[in-house]
Short mmCIF file of C-alpha atoms in Angstrom, two decimals:
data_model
loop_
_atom_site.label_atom_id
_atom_site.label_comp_id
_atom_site.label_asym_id
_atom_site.label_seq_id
_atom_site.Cartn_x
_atom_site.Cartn_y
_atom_site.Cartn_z
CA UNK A 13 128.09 61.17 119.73
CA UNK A 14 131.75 60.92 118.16
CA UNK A 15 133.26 61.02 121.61
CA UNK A 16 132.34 60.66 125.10
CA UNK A 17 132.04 64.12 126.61
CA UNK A 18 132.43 65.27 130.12
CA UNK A 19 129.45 66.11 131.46
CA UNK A 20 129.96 70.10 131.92
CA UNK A 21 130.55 69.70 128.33
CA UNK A 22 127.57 67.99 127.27
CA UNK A 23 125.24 70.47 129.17
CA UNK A 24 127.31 73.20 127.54
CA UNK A 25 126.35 71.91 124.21
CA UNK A 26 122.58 71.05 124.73
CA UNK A 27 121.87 74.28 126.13
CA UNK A 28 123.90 76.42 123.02
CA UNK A 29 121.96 74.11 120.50
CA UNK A 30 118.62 74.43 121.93
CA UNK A 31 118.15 78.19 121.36
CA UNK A 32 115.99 78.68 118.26
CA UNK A 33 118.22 80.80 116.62
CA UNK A 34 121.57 78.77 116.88
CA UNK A 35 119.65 76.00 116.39
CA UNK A 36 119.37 76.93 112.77
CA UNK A 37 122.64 78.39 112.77
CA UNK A 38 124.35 74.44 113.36
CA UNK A 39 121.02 73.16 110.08
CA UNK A 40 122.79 76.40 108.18
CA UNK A 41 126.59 75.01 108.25
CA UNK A 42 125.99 71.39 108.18
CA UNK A 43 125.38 72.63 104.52
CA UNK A 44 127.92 74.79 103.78
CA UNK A 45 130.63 77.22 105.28
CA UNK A 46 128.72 80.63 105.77
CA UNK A 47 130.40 83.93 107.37
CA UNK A 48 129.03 86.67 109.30
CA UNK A 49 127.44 88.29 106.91
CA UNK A 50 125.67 85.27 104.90
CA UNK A 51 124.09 84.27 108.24
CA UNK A 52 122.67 87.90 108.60
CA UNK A 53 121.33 87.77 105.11
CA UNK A 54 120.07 84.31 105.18
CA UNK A 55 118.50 84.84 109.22
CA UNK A 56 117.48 88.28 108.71
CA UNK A 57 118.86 89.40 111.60
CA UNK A 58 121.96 92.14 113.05
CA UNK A 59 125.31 91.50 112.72
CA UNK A 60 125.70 91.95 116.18
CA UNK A 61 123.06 89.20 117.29
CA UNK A 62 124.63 86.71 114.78
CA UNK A 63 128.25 87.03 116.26
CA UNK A 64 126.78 86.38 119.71
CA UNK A 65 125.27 83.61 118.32
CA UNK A 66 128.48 82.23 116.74
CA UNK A 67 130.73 83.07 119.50
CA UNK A 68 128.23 81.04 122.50
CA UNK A 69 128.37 77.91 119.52
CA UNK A 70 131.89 78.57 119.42
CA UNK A 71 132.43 78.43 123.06
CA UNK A 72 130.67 75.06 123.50
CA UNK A 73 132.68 73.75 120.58
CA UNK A 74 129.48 72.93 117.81
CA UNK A 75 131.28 75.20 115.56
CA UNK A 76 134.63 76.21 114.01
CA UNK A 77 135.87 79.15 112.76
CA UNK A 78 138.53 80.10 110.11
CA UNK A 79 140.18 83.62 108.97
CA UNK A 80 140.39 83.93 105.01
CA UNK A 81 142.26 87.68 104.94
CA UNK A 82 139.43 89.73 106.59
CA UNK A 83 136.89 87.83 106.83
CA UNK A 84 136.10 84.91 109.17
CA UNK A 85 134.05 81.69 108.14
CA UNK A 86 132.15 79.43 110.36
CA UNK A 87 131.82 75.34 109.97
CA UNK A 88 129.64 73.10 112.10
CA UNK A 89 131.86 70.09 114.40
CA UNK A 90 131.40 66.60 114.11
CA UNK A 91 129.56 66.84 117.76
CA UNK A 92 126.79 69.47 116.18
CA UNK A 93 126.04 66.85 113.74
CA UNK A 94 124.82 64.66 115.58
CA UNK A 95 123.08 66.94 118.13
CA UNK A 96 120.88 68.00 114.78
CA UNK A 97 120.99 64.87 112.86
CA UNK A 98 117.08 64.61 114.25
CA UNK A 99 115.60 67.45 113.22
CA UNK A 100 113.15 67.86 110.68
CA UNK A 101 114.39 69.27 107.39
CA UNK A 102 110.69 69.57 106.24
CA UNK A 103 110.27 72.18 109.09
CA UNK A 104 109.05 75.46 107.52
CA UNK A 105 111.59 78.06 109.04
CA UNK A 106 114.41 75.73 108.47
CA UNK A 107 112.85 74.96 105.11
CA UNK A 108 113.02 78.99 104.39
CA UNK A 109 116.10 78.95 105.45
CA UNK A 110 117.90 76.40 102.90
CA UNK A 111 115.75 78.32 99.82
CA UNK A 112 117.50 81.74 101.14
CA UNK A 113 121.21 80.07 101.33
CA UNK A 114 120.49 78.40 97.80
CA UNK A 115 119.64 81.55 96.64
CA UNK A 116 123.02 83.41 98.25
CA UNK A 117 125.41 80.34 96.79
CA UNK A 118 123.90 81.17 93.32
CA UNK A 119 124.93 84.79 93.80
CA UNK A 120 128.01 83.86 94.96
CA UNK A 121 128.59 81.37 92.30
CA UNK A 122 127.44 84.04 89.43
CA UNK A 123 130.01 86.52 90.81
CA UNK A 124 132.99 83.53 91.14
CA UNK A 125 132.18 82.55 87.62
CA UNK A 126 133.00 85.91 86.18
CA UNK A 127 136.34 86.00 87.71
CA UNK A 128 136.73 82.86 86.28
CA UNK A 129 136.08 83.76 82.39
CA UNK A 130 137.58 86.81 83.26
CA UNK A 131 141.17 84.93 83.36
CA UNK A 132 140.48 81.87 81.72
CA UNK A 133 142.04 82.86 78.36
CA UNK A 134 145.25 82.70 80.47
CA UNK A 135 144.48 79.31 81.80
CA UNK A 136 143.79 78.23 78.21
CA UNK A 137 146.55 79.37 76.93
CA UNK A 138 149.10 77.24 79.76
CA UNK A 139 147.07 73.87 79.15
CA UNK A 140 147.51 74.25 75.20
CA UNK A 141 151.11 73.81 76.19
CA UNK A 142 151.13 70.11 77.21
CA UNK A 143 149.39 67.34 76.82
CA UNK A 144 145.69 66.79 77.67
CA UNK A 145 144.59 67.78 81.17
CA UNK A 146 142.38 64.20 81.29
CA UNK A 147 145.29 62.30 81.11
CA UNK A 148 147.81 64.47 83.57
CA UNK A 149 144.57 63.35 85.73
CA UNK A 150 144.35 59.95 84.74
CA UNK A 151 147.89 59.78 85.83
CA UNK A 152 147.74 61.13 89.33
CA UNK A 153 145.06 58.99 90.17
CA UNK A 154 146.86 56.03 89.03
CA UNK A 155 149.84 57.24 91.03
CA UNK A 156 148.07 57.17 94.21
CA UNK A 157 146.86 53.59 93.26
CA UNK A 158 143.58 53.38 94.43
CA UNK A 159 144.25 54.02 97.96
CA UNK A 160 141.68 55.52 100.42
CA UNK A 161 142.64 58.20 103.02
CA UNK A 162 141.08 59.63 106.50
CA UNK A 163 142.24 63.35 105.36
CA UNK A 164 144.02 64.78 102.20
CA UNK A 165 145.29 67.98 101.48
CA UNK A 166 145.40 70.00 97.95
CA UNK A 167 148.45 72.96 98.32
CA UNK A 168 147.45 75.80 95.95
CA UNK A 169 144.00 74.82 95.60
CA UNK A 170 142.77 77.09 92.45
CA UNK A 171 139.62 75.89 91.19
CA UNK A 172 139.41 72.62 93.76
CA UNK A 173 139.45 71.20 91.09
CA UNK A 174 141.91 68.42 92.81
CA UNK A 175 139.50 68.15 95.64
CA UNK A 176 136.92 67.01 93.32
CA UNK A 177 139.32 64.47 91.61
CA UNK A 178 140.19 62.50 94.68
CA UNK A 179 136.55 62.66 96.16
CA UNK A 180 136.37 58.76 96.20
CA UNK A 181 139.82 58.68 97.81
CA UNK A 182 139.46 60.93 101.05
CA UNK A 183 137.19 60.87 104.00
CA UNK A 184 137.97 64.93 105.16
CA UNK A 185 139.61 66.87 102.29
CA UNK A 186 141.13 70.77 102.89
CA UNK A 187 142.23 72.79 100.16
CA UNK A 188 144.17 75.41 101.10
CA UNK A 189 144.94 78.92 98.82
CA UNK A 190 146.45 82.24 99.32
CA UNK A 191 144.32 83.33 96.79
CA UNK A 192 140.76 85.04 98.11
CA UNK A 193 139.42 85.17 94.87
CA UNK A 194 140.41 81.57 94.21
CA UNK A 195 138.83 80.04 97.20
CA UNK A 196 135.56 81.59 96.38
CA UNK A 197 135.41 80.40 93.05
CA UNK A 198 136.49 76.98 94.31
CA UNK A 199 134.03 77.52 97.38
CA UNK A 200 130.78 77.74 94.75
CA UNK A 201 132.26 74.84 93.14
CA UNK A 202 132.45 72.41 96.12
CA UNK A 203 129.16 73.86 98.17
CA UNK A 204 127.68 71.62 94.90
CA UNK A 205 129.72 68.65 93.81
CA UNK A 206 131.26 68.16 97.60
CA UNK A 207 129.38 69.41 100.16
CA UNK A 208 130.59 68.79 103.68
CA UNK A 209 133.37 66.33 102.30
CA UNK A 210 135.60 69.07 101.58
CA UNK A 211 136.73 72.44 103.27
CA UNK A 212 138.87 75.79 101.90
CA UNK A 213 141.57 77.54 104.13
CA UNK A 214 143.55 80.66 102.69
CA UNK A 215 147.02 79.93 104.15
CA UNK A 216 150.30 80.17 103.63
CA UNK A 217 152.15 76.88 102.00
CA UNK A 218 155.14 77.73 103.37
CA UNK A 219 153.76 77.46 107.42
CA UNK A 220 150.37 75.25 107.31
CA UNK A 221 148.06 75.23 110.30
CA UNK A 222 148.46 71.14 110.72
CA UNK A 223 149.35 69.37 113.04
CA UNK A 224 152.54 67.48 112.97
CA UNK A 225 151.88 63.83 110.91
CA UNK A 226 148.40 64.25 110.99
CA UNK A 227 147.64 63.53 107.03
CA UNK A 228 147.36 60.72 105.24
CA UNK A 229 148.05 62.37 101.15
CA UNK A 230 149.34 65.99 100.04
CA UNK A 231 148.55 66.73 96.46
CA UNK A 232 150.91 69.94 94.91
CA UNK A 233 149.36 70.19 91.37
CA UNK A 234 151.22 73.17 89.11
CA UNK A 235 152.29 74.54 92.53
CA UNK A 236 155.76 74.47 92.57
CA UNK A 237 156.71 76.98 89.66
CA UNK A 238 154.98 79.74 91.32
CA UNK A 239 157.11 79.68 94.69
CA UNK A 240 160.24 81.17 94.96
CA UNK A 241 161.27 78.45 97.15
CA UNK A 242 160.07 75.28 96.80
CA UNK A 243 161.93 73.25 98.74
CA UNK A 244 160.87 74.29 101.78
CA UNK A 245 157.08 73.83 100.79
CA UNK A 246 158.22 70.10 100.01
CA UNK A 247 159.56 70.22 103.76
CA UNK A 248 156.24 71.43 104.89
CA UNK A 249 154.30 68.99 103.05
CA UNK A 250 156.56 66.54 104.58
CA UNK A 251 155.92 67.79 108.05
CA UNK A 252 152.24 67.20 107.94
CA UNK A 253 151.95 63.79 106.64
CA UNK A 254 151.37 60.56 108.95
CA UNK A 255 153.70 57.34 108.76
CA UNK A 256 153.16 55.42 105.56
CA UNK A 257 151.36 58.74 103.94
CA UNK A 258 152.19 60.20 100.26
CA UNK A 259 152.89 63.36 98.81
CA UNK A 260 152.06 63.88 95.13
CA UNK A 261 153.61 66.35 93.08
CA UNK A 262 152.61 67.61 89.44
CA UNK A 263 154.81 70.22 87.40
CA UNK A 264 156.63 70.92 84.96
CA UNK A 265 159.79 69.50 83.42
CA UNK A 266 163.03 72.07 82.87
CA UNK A 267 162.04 74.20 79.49
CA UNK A 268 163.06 77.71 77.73
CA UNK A 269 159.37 78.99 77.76
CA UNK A 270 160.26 83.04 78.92
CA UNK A 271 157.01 83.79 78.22
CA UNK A 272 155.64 82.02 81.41
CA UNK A 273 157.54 83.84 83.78
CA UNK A 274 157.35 87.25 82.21
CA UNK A 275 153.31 87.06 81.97
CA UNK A 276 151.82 84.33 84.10
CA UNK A 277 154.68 84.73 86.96
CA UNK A 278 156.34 81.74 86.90
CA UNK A 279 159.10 81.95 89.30
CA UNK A 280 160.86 78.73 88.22
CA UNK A 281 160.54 77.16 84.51
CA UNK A 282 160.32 73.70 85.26
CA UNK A 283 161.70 71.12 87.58
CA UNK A 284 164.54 68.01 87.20
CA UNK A 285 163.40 65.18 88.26
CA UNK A 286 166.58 64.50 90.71
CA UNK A 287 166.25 68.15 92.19
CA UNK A 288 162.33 66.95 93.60
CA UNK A 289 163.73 63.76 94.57
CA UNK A 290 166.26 64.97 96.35
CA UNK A 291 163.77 67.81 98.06
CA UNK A 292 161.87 65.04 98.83
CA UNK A 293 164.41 63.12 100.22
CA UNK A 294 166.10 66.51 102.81
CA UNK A 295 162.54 66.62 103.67
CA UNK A 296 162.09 63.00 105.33
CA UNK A 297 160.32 61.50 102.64
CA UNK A 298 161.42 58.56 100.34
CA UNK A 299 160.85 58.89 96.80
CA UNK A 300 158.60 56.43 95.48
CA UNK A 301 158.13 57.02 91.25
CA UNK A 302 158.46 59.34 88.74
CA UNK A 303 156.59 59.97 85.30
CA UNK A 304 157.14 61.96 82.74
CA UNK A 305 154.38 63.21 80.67
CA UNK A 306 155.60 63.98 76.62
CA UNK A 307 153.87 66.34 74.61
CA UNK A 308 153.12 64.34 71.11
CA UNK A 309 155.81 64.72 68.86
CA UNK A 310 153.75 66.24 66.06
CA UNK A 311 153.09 69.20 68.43
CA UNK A 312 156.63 70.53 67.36
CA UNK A 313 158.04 72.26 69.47
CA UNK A 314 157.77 75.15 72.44
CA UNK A 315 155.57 72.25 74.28
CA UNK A 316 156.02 71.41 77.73
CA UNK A 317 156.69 67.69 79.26
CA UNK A 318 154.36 67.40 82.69
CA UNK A 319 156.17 65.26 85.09
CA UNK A 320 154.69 63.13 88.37
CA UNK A 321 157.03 62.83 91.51
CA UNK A 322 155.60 60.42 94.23
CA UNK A 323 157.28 60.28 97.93
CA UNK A 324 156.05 58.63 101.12
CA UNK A 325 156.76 59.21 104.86
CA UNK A 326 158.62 56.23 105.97
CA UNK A 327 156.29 53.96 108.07
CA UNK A 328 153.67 51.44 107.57
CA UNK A 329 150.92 51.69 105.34
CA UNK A 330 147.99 52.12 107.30
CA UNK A 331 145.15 49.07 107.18
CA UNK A 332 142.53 51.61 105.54
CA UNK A 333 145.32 52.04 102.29
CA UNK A 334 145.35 49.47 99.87
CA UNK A 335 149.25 48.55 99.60
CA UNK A 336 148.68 45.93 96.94
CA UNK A 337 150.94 48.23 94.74
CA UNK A 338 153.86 49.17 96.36
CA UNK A 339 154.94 51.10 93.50
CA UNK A 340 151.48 52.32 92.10
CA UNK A 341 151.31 52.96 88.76
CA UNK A 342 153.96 55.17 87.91
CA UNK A 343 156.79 53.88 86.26
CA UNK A 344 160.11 54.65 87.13
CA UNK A 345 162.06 55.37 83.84
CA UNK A 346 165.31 56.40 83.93
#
């Protein structure tokens, strides 16, 4: 057991597990996050027998729920993990059941996928702009400097597709979107690459549901340019992260580009470096290093510079973090 529970509790829990149903309920989301109506498809069962089902699990505290805009998903806790770390995946029913939510991810994969082509000329378009996406990722990891952290958090989500690049850095990683249609795309994605490692939240960036200095790295990639204030997402960033933990930001330096802002909403074209600093410095944070990325010079111009901004919450470094690099790998270069 993760913790010692009182014993009320632990009854509470063995007798909300043991029903047959629930039972396969906990097997179900120790795979993936399922709502209400995957589990009826999947179980074969009413909606109304399903959301007594979830609400008794809920109640003894084996599973979790979160609200993405009308619809609620359900996650299995650390303590229903071990209750059904035992039981036998060759069992035929449970068996049955993993084939029917493989076959429901694919479906839900197919339909993600099409939104995806369906805008991904416009995505094309903004990464022809500046340099090559491999090294604007080769960059942020080098920023964070190989260090390992209990939770990280990726602001604007998208794809995941920063959740997936830190994977070897982060014990519990959340993504959180206000984008439905982004966090099911980037939901089919990390069902396969991350599994349990990784959980989506639609929120707002402006008021996160975290606690105060509860996480270790925030990640803000090509997040700032679409809020029309971004200093006070830099403050809420700030508010979240534990002593000695980092906030990574990736944007764009100041440019002319019109274009962006009268078709891809861009609220803001581009960021000075002192203006995120000194964000990051109202917010609580020290800044750390700063990088700018240049577009090659033969690319003319009408190309846009990606910069890095790295802060940390004053405090010690906790003992899981390797510190040997106080400054990482970005380069201050003024």
């Amino acid at each position: 057991m993760p913790e010692i529970l009182p014993a009320n509790d632990a009854v509470a829990a063995l007798k909300a597990a043991a029903e047959p149903t629930r039972l396969r309920i906990l097997l179900l989301l120790q795979a993936s996050e399922l709502n209400v109506k995957d589990l009826t498809r999947i179980l074969g069962q009413s909606q109304p027998r399903i959301s007594r089902h979830l609400k008794l699990l809920v109640d003894a505290g084996l599973i979790d729920r979160s609200r993405e805009g009308s619809w609620v998903y359900f996650h299995s806790s650390a303590l229903a993990h071990a209750l059904v770390a035992h039981v036998d995946p060759k069992d035929k029913i449970i068996a049955r059941d993993r084939d029917r939510a493989s076959a429901l991810k694919l479906e839900r994969e197919k339909a993600a996928q099409g939104y995806f082509e369906a805008h991904a000329a416009d995505w094309d378009q903004i990464r022809s702009l500046y340099v090559d996406e491999v090294e604007v990722e080769a960059a942020m990891l080098a920023a964070l400097g190989g260090r390992r952290y209990d939770t990280l958090i990726d602001l604007g989500t998208g794809t995941g597709r920063m959740l997936e690049l830190f994977a070897g850095h982060f014990a519990h990683g959340l993504g959180i979107d206000l984008s439905l249609a982004m966090l099911a795309y980037a939901r089919s994605k990390l069902d396969r690459s991350l599994g349990g490692a990784a959980r989506l939240r639609h929120g707002d960036l402006y008021e996160l549901a975290v606690g105060n200095g509860s996480v270790g790295a925030v990640v803000m990639h090509q997040v700032l340019h679409f809020l029309s204030d971004p200093s006070r997402a830099i403050r809420e960033a700030a508010r979240v992260l534990e002593p000695g933990g980092d906030l990574l930001i990736v944007d764009f330096a100041p440019h002319e580009l019109e274009f962006l802002r009268e078709r891809f909403a861009h609220a803001r074209l581009g960021f000075a470096r002192g203006i995120v600093e000194q964000w990051a410095k109202e917010a609580g944070l020290v800044p750390v290093a700063a990088r700018d990325l240049e577009p090659p010079a033969s690319d003319g111009a009408g190309k846009l510079t990606v910069s890095l901004w790295l802060a940390r919450r004053p405090g010690p470094v906790p003992e899981r973090a390797d510190a040997s690099s106080g400054r990482h790998a970005l380069e201050i270069a003024r």
